[in-house]
Short mmCIF file of C-alpha atoms in Angstrom, two decimals:
data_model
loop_
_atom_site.label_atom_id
_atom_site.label_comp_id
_atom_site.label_asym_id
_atom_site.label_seq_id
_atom_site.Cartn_x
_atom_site.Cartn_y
_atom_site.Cartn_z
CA UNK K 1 17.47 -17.00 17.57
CA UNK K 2 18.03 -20.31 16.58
CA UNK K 3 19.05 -21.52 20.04
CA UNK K 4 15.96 -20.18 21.42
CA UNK K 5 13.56 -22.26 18.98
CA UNK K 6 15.62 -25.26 20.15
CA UNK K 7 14.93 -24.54 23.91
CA UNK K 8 11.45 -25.18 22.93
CA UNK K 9 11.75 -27.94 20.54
CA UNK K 10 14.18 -29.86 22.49
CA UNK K 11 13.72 -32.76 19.98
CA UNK K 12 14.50 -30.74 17.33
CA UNK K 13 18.33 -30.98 15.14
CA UNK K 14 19.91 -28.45 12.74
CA UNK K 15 18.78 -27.37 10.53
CA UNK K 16 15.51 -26.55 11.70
CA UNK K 17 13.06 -28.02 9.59
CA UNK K 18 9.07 -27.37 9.67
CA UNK K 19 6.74 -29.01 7.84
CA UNK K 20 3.50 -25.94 7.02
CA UNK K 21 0.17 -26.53 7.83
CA UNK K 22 -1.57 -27.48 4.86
CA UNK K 23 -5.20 -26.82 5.09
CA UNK K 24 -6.39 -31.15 5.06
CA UNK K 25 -3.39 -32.40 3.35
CA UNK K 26 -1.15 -32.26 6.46
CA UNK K 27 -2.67 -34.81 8.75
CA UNK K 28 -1.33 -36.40 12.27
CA UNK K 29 1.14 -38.68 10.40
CA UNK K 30 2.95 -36.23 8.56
CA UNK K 31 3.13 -33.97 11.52
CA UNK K 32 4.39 -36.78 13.63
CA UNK K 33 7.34 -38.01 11.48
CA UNK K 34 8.76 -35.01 10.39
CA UNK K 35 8.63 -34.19 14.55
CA UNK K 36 10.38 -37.64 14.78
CA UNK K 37 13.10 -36.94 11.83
CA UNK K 38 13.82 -33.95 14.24
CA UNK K 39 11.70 -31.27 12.66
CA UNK K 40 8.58 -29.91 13.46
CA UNK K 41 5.30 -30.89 11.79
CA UNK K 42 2.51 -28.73 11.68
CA UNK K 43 -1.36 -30.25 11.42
CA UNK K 44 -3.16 -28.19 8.99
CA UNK K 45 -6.59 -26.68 9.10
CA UNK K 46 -9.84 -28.89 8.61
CA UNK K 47 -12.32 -28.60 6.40
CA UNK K 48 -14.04 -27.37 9.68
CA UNK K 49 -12.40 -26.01 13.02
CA UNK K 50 -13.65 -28.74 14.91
CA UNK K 51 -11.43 -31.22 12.77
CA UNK K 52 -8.65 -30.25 14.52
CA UNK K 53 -9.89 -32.01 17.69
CA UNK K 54 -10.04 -35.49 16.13
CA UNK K 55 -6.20 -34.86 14.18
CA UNK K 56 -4.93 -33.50 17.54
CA UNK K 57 -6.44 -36.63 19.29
CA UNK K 58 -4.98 -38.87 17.00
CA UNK K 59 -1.47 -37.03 17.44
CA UNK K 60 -1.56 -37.02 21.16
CA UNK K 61 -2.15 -40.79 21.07
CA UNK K 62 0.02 -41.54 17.93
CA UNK K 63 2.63 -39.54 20.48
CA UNK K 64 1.88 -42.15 23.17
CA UNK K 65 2.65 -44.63 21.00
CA UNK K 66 6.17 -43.24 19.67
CA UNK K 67 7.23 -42.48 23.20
CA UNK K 68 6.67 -46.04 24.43
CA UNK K 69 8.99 -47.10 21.75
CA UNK K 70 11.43 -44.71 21.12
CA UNK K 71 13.52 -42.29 22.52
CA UNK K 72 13.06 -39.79 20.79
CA UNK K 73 10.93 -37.31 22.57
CA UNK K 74 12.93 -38.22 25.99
CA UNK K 75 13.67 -34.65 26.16
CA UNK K 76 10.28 -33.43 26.80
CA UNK K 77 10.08 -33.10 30.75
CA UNK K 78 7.00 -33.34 32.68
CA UNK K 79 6.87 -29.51 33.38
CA UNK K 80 6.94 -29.55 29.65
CA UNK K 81 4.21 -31.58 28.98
CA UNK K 82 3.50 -30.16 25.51
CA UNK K 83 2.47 -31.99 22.51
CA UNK K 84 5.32 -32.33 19.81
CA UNK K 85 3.14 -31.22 16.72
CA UNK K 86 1.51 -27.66 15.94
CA UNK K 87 -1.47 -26.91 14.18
CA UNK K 88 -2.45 -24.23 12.32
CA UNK K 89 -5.64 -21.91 11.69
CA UNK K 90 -6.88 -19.77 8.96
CA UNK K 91 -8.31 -17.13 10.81
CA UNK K 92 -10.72 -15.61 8.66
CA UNK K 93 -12.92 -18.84 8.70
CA UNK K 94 -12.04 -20.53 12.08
CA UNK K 95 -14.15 -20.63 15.28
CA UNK K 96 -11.44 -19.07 17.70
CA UNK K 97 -13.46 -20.55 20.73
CA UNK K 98 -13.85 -24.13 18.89
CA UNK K 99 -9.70 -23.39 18.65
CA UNK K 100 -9.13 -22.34 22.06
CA UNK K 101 -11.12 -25.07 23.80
CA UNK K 102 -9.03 -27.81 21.65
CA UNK K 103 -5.30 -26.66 22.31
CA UNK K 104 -6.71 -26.17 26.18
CA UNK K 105 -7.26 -29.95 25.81
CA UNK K 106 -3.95 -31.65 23.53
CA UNK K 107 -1.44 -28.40 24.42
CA UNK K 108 0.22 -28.41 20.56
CA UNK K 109 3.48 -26.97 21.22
CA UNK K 110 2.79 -24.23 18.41
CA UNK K 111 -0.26 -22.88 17.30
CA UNK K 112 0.12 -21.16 13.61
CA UNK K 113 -1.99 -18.42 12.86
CA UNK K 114 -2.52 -17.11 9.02
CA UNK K 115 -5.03 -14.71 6.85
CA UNK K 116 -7.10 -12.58 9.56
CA UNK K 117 -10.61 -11.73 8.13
CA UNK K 118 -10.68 -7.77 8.90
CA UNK K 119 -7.32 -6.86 10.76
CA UNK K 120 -4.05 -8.08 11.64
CA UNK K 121 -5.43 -6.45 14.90
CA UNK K 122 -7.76 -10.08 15.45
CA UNK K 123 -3.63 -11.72 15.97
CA UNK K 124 -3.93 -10.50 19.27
CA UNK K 125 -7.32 -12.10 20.32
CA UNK K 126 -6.16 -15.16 18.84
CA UNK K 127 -2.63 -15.18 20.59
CA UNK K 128 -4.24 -13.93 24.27
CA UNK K 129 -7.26 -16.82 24.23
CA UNK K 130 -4.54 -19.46 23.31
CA UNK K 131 -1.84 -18.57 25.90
CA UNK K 132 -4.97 -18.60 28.24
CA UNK K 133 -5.58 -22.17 27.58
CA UNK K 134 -2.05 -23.40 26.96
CA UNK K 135 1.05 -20.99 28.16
CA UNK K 136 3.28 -23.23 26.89
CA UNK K 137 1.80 -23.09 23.33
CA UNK K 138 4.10 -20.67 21.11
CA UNK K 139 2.13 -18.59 18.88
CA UNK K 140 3.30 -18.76 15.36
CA UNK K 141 2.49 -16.07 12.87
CA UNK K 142 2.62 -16.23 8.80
CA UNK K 143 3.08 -13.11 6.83
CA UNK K 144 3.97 -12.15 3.39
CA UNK K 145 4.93 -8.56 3.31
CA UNK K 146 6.73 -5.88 5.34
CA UNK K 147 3.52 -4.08 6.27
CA UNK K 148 2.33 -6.79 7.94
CA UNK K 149 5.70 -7.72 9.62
CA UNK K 150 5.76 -4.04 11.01
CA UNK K 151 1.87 -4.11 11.69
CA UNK K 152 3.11 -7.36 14.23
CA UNK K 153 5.16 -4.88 16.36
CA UNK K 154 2.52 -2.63 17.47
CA UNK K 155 0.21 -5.53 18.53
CA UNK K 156 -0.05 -5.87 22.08
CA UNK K 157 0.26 -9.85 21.65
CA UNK K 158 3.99 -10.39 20.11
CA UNK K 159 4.54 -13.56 18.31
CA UNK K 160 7.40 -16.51 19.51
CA UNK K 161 7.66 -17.00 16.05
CA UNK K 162 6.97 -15.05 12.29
CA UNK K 163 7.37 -17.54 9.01
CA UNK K 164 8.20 -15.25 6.33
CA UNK K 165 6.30 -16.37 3.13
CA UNK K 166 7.88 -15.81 -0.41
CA UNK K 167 5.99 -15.04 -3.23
CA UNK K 168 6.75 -18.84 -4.47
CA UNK K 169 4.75 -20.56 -2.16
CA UNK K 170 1.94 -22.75 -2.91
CA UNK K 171 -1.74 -22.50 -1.37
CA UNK K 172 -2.72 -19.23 -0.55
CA UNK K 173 -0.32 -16.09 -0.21
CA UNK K 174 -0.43 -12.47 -1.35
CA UNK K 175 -2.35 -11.67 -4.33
CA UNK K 176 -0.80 -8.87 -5.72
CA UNK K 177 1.77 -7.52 -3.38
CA UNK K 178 3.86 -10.53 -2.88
CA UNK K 179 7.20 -10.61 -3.46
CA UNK K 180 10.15 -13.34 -4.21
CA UNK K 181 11.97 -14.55 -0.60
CA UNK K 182 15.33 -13.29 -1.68
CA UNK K 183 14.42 -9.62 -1.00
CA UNK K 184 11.59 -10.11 1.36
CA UNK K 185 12.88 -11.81 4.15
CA UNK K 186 16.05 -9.56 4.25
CA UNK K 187 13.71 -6.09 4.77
CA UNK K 188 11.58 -7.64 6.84
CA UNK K 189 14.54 -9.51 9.23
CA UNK K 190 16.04 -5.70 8.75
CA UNK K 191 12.40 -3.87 10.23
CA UNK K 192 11.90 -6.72 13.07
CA UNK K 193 15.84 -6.43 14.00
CA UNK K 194 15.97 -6.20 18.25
CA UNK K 195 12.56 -8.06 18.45
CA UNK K 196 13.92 -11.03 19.54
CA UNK K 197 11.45 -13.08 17.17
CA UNK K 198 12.84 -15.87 15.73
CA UNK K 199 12.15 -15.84 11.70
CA UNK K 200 11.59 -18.64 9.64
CA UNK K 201 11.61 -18.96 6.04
CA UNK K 202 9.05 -19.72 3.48
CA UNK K 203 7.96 -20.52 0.03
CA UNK K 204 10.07 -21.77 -2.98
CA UNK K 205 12.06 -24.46 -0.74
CA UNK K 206 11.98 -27.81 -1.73
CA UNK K 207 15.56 -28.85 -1.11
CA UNK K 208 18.91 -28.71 0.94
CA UNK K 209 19.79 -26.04 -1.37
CA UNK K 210 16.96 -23.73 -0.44
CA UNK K 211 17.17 -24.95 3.11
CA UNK K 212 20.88 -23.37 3.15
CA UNK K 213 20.04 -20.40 1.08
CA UNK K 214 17.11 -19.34 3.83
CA UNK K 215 19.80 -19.87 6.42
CA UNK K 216 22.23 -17.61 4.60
CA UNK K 217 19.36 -15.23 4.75
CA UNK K 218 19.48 -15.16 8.29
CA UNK K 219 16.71 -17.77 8.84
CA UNK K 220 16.76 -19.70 11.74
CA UNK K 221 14.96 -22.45 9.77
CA UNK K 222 13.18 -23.47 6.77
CA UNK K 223 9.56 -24.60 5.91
CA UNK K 224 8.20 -26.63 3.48
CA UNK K 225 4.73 -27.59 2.54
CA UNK K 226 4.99 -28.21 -1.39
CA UNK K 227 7.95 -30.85 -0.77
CA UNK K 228 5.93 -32.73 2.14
CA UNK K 229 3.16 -32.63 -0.46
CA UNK K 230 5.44 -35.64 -2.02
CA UNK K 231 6.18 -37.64 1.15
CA UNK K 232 4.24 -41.18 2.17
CA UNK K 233 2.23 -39.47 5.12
CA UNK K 234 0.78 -36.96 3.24
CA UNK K 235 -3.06 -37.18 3.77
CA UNK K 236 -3.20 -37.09 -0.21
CA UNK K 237 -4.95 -38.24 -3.26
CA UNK K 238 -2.84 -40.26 -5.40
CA UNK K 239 -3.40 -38.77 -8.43
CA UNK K 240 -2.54 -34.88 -6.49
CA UNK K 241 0.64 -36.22 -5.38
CA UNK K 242 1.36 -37.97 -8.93
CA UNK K 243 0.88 -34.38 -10.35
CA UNK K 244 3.47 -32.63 -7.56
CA UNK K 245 6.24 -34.95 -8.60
CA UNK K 246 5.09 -34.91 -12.16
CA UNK K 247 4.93 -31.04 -12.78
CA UNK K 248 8.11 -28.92 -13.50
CA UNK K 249 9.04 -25.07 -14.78
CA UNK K 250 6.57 -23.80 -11.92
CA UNK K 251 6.82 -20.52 -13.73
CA UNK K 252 5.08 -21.64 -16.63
CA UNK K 253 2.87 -24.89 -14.98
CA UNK K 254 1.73 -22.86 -12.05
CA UNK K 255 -0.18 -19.49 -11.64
CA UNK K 256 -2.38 -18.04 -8.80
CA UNK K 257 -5.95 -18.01 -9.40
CA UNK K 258 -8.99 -18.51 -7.32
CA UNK K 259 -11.22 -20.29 -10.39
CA UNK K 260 -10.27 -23.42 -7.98
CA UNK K 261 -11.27 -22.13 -4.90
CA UNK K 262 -14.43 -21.43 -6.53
CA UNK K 263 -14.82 -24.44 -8.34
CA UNK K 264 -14.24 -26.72 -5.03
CA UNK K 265 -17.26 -24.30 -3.42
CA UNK K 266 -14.70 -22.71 -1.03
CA UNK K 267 -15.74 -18.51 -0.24
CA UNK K 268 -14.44 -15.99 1.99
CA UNK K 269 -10.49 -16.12 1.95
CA UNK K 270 -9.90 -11.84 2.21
CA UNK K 271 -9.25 -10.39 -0.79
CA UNK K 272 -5.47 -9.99 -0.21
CA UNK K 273 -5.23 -13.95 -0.40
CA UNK K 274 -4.71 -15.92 -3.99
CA UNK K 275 -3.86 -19.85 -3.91
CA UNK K 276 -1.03 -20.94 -6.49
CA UNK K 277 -2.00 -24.44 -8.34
CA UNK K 278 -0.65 -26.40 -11.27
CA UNK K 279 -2.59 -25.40 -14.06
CA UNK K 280 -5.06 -27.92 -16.09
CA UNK K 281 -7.75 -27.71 -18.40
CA UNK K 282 -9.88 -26.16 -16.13
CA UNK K 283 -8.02 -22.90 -15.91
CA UNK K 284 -6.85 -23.02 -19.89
CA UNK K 285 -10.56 -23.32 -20.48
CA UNK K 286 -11.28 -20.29 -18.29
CA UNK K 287 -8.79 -18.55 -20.03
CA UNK K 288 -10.25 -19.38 -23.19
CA UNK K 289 -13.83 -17.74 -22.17
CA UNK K 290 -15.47 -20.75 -21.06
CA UNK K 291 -18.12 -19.99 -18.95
CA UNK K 292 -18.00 -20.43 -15.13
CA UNK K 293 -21.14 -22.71 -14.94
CA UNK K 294 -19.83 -24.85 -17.77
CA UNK K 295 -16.78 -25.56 -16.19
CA UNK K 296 -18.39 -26.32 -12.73
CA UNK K 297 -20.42 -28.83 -14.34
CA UNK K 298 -16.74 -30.37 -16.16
CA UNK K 299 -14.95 -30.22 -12.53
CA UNK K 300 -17.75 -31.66 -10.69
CA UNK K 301 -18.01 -34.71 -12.97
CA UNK K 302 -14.07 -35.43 -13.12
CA UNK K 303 -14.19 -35.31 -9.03
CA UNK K 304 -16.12 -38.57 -9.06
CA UNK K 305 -12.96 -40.26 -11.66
CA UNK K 306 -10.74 -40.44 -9.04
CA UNK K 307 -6.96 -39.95 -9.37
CA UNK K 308 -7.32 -39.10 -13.10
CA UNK K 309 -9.26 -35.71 -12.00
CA UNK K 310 -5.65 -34.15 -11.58
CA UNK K 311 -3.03 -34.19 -14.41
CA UNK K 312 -3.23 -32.11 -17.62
CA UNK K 313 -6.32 -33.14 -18.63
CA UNK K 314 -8.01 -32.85 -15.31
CA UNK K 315 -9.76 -30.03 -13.90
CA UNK K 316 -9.19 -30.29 -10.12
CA UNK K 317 -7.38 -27.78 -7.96
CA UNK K 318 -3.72 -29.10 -7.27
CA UNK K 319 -2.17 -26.22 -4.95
CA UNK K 320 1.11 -26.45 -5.12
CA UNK K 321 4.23 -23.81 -5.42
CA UNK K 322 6.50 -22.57 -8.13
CA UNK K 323 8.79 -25.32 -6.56
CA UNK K 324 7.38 -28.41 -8.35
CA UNK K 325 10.39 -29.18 -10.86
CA UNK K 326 12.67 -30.18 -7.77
CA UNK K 327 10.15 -32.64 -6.70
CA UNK K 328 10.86 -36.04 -8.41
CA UNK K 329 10.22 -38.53 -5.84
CA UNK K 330 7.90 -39.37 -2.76
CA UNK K 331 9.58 -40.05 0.09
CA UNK K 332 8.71 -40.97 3.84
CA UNK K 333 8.38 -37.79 5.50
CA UNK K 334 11.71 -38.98 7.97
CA UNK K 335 14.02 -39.17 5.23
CA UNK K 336 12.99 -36.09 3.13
CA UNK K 337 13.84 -34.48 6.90
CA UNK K 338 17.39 -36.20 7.34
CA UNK K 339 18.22 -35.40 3.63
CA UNK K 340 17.33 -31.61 3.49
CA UNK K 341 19.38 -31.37 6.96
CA UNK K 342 22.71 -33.05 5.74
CA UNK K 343 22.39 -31.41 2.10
CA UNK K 344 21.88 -28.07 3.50
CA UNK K 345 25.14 -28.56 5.92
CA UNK K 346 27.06 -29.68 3.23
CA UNK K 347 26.37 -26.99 0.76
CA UNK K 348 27.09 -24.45 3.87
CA UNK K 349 30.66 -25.81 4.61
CA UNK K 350 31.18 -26.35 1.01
CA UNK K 351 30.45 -22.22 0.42
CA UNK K 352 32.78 -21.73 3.53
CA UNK K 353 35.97 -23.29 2.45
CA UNK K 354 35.66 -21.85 -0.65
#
């Protein structure tokens, strides 16, 4: 299965790394250098659907730019004239027709798809409308349980590609039926066994270590968003990223609550859907009985202080996953790539002579 993502990626080196779509935080730079490090970068969701227009825009020409320089996406032919970056959507609050009419435009090579509003049924409108527009744009699809994995199988509209997401992971993932990576993606790579489906790994990697324990799994890569949260291109606050390489003993310093979600104004994620964040005074005031008005009026007034709204003391939502205390550093997005790929090979023929 690995082979066959490499087909597709053709700039792509092993390990295969993938950088998630973070809804905002992963912008057009991000995407484009971990593509360039030999990844794959993923655009994240906009604050609207239409956002994705202007990022894919300024991939396609940020693309132009890289290939008039470099070498390094040489191996895309004309007859594959896709663009080297996915993007993803959330697809309880994206405009599938604003969606379709972009990647008909920029032709993303992957197209992510995550959190249906009613059914896992709507993966299947989704996934027909996009290989409409772009046939060469693989259809990526997140889940975070077995049902859901075995719910993909009956669809009429199969995925190229299913990312596994642990329990670990930061932003949104299962609520109360989530479970750790270690025993989720081996049932799940058990029930989808013959599909052909390529299965990535997800949540709790932040290092070559994790990188070589998905592959052990039977991954055929890895993906990180919490790590990438600590890399140069980030589209990031200062004081959010100063937090991720700050925090540590995600166990403890991290919990999944949507008091953040509501705070920020954001509605509507289905009810199976919880974000994980670093906790600050915000939620240890919630937990204390503080009322939800009060607090709205607290979080509203540290937005406008800048980077000291995050921290301890702050009261913003930093989304993040239980991976934080193997963050110490930001990084340019290129390196954290190179150095997960030759620590995760290392650790793998260090197991094997062993």
């Amino acid at each position: 299965m690995a082979a066959k993502l490499f087909s597709h990626y053709a700039w792509a080196t092993s390990p295969f790394i993938v950088s998630a779509p973070m809804r905002v935080m992963s912008g057009p730079a991000l995407a484009l250098a971990v593509s360039k490090a030999g990844g794959l970068g993923f655009i994240g969701p906009g604050t609207k659907t239409q956002d994705t227009e202007v990022d894919l825009e300024e991939a396609s020409k940020l693309v132009e730019q890289t290939r008039a320089s470099s070498a390094v996406f040489d191996k895309l032919t004309p007859t594959n004239s896709v663009l080297p970056v996915g993007i993803g959507y959330q697809l309880w609050g994206d405009d599938l027709n604003v969606a379709v009419a972009t990647i008909g435009r920029f032709k993303p090579c992957a197209a992510w798809l995550y959190a249906p509003k009613h059914s896992p049924k709507e993966f299947d409108d989704w996934s027909r409308r996009i290989r409409q527009a772009s046939p060469e744009t693989q259809i990526w699809i997140q889940v975070g349980t077995l049902k859901e994995a075995k719910q993909l199988l009956t669809n009429s509209e199969k995925p190229d590609v299913v990312v596994i997401q642990g329990a670990e992971s930061g932003g949104h993932g299962r609520a109360k039926d989530g479970m750790g990576l270690m025993s989720l993606f081996p049932e799940i790579a058990d029930a989808m066994e013959g599909s052909q489906i390529p299965l990535l790994a997800a949540g709790g990697i932040a290092d070559g270590r994790g990188v070589a324990a998905a592959l052990c799994l039977g991954a055929s890569g890895a993906v990180l968003g919490t790590r990438f949260l600590a890399a140069s291109e980030a589209r990031i606050s200062k004081g959010y990223q100063n937090e991720v390489v700050r925090a540590s003993d995600g166990a403890a310093s991290t919990t999944r609550t949507l008091l953040y979600n509501h705070l920020r104004g954001t509605f509507g994620w289905p009810a199976e859907y919880s974000p994980r964040t670093i906790i600050n005074k915000s939620f240890i005031e919630h937990q204390a009985g503080h009322t939800f008005d009060d607090l709205k009026v607290l979080h509203d007034e540290a937005v406008k202080n800048g980077d000291s709204a995050w921290g301890p003391e702050g009261r913003v939502a930093t989304y993040a996953g239980a991976s934080i205390g193997l963050i110490h550093e930001v990084a340019n997005a290129g390196d954290i790539v190179h150095g997960l790929q030759k620590d995760a090979l290392k650790r793998i023929q260090s197991a094997g002579s062993k």
